[in-house]
mmCIF file of C-alpha atoms and ligand atoms in Angstrom:
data_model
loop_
_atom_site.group_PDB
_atom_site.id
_atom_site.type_symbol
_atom_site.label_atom_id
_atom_site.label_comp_id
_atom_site.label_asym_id
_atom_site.label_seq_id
_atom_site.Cartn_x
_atom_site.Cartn_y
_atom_site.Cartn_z
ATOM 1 C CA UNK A 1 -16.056 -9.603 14.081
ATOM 2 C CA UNK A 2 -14.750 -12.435 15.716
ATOM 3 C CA UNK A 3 -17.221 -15.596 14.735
ATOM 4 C CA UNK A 4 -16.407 -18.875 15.388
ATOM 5 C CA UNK A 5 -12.770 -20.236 15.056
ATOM 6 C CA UNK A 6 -11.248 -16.628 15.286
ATOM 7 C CA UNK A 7 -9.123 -15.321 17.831
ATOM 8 C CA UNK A 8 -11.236 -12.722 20.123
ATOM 9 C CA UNK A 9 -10.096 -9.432 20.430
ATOM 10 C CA UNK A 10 -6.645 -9.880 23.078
ATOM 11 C CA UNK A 11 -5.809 -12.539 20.520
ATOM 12 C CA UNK A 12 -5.899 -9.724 17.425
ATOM 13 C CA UNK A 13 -3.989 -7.594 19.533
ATOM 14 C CA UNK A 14 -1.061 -10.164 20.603
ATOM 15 C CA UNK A 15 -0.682 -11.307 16.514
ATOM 16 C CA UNK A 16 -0.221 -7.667 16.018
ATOM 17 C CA UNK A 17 1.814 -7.124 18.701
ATOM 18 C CA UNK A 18 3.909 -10.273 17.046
ATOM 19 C CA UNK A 19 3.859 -9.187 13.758
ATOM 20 C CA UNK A 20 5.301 -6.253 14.419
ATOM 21 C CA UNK A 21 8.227 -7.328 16.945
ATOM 22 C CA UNK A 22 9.180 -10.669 14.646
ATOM 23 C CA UNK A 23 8.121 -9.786 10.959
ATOM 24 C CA UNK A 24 8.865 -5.947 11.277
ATOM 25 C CA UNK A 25 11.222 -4.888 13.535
ATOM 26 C CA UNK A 26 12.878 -8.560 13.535
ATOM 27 C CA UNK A 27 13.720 -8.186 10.145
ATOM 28 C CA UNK A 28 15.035 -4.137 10.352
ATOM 29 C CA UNK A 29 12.438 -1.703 10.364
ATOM 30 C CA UNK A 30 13.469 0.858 12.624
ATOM 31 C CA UNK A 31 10.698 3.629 11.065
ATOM 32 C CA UNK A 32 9.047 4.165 14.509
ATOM 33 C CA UNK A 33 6.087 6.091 13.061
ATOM 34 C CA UNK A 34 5.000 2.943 10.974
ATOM 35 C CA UNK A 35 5.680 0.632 13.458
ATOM 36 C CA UNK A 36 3.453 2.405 15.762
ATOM 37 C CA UNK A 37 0.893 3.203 13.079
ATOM 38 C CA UNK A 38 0.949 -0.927 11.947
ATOM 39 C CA UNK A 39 0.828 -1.731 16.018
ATOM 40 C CA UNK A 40 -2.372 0.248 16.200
ATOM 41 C CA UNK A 41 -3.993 -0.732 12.603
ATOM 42 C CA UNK A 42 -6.531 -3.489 13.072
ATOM 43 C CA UNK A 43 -5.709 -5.586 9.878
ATOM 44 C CA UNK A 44 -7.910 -7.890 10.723
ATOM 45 C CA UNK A 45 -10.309 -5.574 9.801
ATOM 46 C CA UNK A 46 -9.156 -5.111 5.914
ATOM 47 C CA UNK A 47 -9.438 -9.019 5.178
ATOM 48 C CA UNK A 48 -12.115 -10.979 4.506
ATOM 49 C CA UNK A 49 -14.058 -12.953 7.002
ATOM 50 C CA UNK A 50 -12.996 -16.293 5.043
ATOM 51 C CA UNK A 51 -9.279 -15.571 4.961
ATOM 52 C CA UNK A 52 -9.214 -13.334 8.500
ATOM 53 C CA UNK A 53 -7.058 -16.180 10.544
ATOM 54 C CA UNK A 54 -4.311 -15.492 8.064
ATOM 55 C CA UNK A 55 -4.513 -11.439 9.108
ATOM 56 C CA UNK A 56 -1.458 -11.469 10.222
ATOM 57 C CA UNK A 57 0.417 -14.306 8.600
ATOM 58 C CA UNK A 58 3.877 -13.416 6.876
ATOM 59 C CA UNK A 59 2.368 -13.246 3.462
ATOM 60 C CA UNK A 60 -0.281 -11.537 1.045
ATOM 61 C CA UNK A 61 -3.742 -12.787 1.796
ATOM 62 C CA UNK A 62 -6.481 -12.714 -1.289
ATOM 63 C CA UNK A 63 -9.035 -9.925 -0.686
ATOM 64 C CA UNK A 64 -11.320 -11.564 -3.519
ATOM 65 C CA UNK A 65 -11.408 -10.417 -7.108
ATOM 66 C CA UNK A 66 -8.138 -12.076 -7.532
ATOM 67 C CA UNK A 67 -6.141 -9.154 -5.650
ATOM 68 C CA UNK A 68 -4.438 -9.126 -2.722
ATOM 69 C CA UNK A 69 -3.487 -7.224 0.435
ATOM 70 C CA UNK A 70 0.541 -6.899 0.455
ATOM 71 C CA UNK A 71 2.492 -8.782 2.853
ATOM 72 C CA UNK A 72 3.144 -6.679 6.361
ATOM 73 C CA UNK A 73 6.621 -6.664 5.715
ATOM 74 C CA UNK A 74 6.436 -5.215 2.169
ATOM 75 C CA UNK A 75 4.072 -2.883 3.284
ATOM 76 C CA UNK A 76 5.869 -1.811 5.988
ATOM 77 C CA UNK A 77 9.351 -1.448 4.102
ATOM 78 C CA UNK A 78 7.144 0.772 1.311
ATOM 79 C CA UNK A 79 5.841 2.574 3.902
ATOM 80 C CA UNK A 80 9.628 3.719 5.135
ATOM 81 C CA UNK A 81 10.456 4.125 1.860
ATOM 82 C CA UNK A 82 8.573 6.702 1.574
ATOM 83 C CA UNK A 83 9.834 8.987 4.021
ATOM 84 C CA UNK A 84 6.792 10.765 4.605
ATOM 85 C CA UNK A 85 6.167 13.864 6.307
ATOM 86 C CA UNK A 86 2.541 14.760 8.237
ATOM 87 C CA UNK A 87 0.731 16.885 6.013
ATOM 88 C CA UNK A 88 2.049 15.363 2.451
ATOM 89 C CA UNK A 89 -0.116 14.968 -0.127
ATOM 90 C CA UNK A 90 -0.145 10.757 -0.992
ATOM 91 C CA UNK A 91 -1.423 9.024 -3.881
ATOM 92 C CA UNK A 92 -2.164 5.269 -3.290
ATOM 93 C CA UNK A 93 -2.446 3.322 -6.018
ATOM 94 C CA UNK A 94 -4.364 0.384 -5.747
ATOM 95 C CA UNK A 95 -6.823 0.784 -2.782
ATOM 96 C CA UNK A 96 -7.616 -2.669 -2.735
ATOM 97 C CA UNK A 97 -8.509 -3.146 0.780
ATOM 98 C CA UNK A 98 -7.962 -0.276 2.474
ATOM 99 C CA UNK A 99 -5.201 -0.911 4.263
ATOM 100 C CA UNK A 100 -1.963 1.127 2.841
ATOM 101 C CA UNK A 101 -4.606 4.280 2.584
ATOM 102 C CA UNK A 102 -5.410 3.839 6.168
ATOM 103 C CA UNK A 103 -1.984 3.589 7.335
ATOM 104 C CA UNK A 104 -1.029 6.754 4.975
ATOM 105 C CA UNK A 105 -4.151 8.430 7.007
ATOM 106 C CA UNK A 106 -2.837 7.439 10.612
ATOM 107 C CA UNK A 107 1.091 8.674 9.646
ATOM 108 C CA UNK A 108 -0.714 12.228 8.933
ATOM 109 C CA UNK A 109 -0.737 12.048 5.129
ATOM 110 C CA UNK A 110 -3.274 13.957 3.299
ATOM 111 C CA UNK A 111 -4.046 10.420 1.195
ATOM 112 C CA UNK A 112 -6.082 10.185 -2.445
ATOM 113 C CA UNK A 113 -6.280 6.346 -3.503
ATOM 114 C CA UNK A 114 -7.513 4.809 -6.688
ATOM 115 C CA UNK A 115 -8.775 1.233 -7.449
ATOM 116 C CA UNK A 116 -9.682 -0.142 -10.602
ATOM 117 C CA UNK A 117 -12.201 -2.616 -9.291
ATOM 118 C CA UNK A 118 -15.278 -0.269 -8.040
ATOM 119 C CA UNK A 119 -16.309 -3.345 -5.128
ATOM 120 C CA UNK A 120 -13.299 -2.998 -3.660
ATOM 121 C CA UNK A 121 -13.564 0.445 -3.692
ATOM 122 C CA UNK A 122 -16.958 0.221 -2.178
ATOM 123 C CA UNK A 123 -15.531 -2.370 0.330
ATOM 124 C CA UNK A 124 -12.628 0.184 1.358
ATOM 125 C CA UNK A 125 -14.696 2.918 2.202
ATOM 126 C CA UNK A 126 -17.127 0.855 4.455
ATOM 127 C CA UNK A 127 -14.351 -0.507 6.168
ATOM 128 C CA UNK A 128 -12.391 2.779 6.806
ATOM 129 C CA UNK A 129 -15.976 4.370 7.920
ATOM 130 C CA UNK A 130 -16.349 0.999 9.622
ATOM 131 C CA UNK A 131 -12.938 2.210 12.225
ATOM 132 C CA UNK A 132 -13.877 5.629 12.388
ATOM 133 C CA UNK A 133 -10.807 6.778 9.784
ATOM 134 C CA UNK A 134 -12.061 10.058 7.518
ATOM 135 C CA UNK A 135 -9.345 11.274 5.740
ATOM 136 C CA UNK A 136 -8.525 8.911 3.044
ATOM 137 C CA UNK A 137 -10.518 10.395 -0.504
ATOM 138 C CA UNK A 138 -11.046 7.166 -2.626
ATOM 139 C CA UNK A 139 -11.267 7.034 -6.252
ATOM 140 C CA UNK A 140 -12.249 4.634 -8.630
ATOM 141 C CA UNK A 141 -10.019 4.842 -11.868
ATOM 142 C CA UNK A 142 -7.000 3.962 -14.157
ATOM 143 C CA UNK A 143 -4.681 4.612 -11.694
ATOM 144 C CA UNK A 144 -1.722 4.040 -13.842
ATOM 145 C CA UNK A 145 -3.290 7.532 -15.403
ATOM 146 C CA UNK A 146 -2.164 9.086 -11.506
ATOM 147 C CA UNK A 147 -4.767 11.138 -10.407
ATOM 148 C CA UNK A 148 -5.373 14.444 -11.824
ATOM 149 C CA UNK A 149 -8.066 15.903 -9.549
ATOM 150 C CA UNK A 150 -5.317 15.333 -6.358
ATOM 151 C CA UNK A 151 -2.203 16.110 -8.115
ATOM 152 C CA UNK A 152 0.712 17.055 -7.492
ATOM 153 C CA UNK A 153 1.809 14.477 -5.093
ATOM 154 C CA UNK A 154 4.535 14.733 -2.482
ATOM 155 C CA UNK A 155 4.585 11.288 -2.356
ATOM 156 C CA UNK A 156 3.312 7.831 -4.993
ATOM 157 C CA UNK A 157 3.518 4.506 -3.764
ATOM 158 C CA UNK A 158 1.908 1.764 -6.137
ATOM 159 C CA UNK A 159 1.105 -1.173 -5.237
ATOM 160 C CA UNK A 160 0.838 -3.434 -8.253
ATOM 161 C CA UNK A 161 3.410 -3.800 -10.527
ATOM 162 C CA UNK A 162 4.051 -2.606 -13.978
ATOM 163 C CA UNK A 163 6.808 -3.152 -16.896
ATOM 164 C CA UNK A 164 7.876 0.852 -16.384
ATOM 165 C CA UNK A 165 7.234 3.850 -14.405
ATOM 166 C CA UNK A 166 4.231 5.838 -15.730
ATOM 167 C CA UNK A 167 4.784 9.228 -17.189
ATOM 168 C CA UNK A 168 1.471 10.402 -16.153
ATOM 169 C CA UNK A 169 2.882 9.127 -12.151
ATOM 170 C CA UNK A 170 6.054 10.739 -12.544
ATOM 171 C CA UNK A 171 4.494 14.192 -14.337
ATOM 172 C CA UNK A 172 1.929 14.216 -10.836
ATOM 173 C CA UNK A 173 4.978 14.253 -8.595
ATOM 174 C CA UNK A 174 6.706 17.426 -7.307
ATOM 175 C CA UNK A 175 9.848 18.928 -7.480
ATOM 176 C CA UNK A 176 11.815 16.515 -4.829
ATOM 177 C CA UNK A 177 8.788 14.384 -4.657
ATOM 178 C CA UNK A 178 9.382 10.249 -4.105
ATOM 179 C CA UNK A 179 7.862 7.348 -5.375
ATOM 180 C CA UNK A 180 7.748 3.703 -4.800
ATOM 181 C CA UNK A 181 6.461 1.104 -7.055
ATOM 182 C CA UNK A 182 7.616 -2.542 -7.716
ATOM 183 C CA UNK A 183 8.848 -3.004 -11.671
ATOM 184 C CA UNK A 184 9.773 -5.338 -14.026
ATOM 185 C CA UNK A 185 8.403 -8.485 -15.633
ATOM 186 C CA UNK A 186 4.842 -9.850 -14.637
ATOM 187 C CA UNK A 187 5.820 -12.459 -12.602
ATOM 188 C CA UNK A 188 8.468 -11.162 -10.458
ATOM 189 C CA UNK A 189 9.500 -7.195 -10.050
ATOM 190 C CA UNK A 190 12.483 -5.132 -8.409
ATOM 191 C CA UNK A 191 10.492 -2.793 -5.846
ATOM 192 C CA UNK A 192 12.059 0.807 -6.324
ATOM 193 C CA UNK A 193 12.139 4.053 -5.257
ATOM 194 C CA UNK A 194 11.983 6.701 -7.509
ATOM 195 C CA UNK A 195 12.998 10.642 -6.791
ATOM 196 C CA UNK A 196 12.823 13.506 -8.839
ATOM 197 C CA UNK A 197 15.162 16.343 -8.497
ATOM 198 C CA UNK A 198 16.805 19.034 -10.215
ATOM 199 C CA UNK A 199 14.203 18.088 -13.468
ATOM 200 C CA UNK A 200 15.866 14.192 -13.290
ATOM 201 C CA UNK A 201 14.481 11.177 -12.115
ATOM 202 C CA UNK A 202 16.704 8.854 -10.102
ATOM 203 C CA UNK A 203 15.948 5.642 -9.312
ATOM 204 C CA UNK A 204 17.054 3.192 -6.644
ATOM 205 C CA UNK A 205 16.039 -0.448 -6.365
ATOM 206 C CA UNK A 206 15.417 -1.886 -2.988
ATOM 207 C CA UNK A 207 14.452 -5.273 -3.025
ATOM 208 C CA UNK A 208 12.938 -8.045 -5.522
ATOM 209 C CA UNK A 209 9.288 -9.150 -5.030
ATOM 210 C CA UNK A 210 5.923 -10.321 -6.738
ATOM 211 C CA UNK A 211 3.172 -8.120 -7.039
ATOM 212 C CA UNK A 212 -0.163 -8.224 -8.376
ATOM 213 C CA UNK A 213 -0.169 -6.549 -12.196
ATOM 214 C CA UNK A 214 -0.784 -2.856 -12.357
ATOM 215 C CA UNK A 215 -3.482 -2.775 -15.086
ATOM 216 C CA UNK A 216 -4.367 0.119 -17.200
ATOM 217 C CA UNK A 217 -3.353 2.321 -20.246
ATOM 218 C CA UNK A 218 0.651 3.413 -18.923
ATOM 219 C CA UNK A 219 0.779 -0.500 -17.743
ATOM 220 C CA UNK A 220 -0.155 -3.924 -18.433
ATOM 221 C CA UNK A 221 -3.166 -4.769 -20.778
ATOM 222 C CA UNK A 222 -6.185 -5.604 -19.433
ATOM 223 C CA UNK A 223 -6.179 -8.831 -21.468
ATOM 224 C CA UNK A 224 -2.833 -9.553 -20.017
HETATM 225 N N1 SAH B 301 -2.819 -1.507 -1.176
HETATM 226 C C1 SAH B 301 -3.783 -2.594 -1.134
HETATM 227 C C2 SAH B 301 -3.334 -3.830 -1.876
HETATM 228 C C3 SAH B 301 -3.292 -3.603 -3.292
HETATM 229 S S1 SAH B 301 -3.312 -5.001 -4.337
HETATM 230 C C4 SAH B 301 -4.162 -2.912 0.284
HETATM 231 O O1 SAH B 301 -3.666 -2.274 1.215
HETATM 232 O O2 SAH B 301 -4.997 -3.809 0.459
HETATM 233 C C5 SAH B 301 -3.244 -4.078 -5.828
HETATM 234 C C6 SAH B 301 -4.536 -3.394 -6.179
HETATM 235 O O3 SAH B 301 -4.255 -2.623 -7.343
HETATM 236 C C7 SAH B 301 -5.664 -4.330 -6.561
HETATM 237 O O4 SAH B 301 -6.776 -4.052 -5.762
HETATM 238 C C8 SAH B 301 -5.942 -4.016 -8.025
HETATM 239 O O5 SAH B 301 -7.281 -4.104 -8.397
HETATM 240 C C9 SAH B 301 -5.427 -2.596 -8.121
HETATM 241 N N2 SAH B 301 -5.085 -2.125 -9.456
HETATM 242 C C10 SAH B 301 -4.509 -2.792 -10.486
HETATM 243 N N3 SAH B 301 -4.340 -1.974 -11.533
HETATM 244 C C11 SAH B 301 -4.832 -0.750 -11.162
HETATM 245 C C12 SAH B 301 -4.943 0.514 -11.808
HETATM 246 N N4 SAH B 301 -4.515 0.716 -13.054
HETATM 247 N N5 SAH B 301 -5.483 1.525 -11.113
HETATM 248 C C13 SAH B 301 -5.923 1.371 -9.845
HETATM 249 N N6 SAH B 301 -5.842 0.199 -9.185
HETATM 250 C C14 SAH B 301 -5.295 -0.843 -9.834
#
């Protein structure tokens, strides 16, 4: 794990340690069940060996296939968002690396995550076999289409971005069920959370931000 050039092990654990006082809790996230959970998550592990000395760097880092693993502070704020209870059942779209399924997995979620790209798939689950983490069911799909065999969801969270909420998302969410999911324009999105209660959906923006495009049929094109 830790080849030439890269910190050794004490190293990994003081950037997380640093990450989570400066970039987390620095800039106010109070959540101590994902501060804990990102203290603990090795996210070193998630990235690949190329890009690793940026594991911990205050930005997304490219996980190949021209995706990306969010920044810790966007994942971290998601995370919060989504107010999560032990024992709710968590769709995570866009697998990508792993990471947000695994931290789903150590907050007690019962988590289902879909990727589009089957490699990273395949990546995901050798890396979350890789630290020992079980519960996590991946999927490899059109995750703009939710997840049928999982649903309903006590909880969505999305992490690519897409011109509107899906209908098939919102239809796999439960009575007083949340989501969060970054929308808006290609190039730059409003992340939001997005409730449904009483039969109406409410939604409540949070913060702007860039994610990668959510691609599929209730989303972007694929020759977008
Ligand atoms: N949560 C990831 C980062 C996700 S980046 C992590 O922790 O590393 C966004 C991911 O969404 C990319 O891997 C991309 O391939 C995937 N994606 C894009 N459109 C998708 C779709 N319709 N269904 C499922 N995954 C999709």
């Amino acid at each position: 794990m830790t080849g030439a050039g890269f910190p050794k092990g004490d190293s990994w654990r003081q950037a997380r340690r640093d990450m989570v006082s400066d970039q987390l809790r620095g800039r106010g996230i109070g959540d101590r069940h994902v501060l804990g959970a990102m203290a603990a998550l090795p996210r070193e592990r998630f990235i690949p060996p190329a890009m690793r000395n940026l594991a911990y760097a205050d930005r997304a880092v490219p996980i190949g296939h021209g995706q990306t693993i969010s920044q810790p502070y966007i994942v971290a704020r998601m995370t919060e968002a989504l107010n999560l209870q032990p024992g709710h059942r968590v769709l995570d779209v866009g697998t990508g690396s792993g990471y947000q399924a695994a931290l789903l997995a150590l907050l007690g979620a019962r988590v289902f995550s879909i990727e589009r790209i089957a490699e990273l798939s395949a990546s995901a689950v050798a890396t979350l076999a890789s630290l020992g983490i079980q519960g996590p069911e991946l999927v490899v799909g059109d995750g703009s289409l939710g997840c049928p065999s999982g649903a309903p969801f006590d909880r969505i969270l999305v992490a690519a971005g897409a011109p509107r909420v899906p209908v098939s998302l919102l239809d796999q969410l439960k009575e007083n069920g949340q989501m969060v999911m970054p929308i808006g324009r290609a190039s730059l999105q409003i992340l939001v959370v997005v409730r449904r209660c009483d039969g109406q959906t409410v939604e409540t923006p949070i913060l702007p931000c860039r994610f990668v495009q959510l691609i599929g049929a209730e989303a972007w094109g694929s020759r977008c």
